[in-house]
Coordinates of C-alpha atoms in Angstrom, one line a residue:
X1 CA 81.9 107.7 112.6
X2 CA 80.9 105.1 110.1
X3 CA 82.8 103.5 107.5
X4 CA 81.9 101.4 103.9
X5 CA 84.0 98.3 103.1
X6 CA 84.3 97.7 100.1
X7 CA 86.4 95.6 97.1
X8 CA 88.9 97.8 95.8
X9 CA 88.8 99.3 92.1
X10 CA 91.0 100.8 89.8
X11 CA 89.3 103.5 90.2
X12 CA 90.6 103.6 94.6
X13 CA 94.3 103.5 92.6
X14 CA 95.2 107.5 93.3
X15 CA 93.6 106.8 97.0
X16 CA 95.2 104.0 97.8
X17 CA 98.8 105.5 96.5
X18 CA 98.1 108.6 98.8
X19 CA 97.1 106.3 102.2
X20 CA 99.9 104.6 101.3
X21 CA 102.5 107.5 101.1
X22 CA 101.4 109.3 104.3
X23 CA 101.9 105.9 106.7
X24 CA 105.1 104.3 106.4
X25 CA 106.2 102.1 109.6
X26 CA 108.2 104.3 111.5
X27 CA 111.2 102.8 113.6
X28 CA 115.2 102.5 113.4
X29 CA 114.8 102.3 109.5
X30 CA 111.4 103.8 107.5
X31 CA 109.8 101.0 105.8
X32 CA 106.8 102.2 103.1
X33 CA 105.6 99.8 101.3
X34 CA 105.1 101.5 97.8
X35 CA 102.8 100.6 94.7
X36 CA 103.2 103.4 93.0
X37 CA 102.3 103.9 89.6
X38 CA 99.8 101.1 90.3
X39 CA 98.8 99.4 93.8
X40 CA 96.8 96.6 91.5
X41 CA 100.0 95.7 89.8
X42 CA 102.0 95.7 93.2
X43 CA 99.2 93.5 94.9
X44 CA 100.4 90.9 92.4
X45 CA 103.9 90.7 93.5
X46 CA 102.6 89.6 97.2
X47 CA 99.7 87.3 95.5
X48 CA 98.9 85.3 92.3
X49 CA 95.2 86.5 93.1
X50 CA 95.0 89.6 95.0
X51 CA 91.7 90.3 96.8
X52 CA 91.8 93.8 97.7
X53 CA 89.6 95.9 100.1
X54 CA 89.3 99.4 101.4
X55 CA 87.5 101.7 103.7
X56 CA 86.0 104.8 103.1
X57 CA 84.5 107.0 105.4
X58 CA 80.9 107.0 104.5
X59 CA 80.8 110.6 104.3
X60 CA 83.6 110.6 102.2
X61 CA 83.4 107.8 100.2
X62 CA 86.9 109.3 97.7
X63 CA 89.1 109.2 100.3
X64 CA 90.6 105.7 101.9
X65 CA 90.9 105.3 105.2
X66 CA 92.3 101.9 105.2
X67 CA 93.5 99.1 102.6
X68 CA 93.9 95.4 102.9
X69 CA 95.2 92.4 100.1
X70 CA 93.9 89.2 101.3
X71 CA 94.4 87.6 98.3
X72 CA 95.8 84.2 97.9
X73 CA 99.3 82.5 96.3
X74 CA 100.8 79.0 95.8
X75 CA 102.8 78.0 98.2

């Protein structure tokens, strides 16, 4: 199967909400990590500059397979 990389858009927001929803960390307690309304304005609580990427498949290139912030903060 092949996949795109790619910088995120506002445009991923609804696909990167949904990836988001359907895999929380499963364990003693159920950790999700949500940005919902707005991933973009979530990545900035984690980083002054948020740099984020996704994966599509490239036959599907509207739904997110994967989603990463790299982006960078003062420390």
């Amino acid at each position: 199967m092949s996949y795109d990389i790619r910088p995120a858009s506002v445009a991923d927001n609804a696909a990167i909400l949904d990836l988001v929803a359907r895999t929380p960390q499963d364990g003693l307690l159920r950790l999700n990590f949500e940005r919902d309304p707005d991933f973009f304005a979530g990545a900035c609580v984690c980083c002054e500059w948020p740099d984020a990427w996704v994966a599509t498949h490239a036959s599907a290139p509207d739904v997110v397979v994967a989603v990463i912030n790299i982006g960078a903060r003062r420390v």
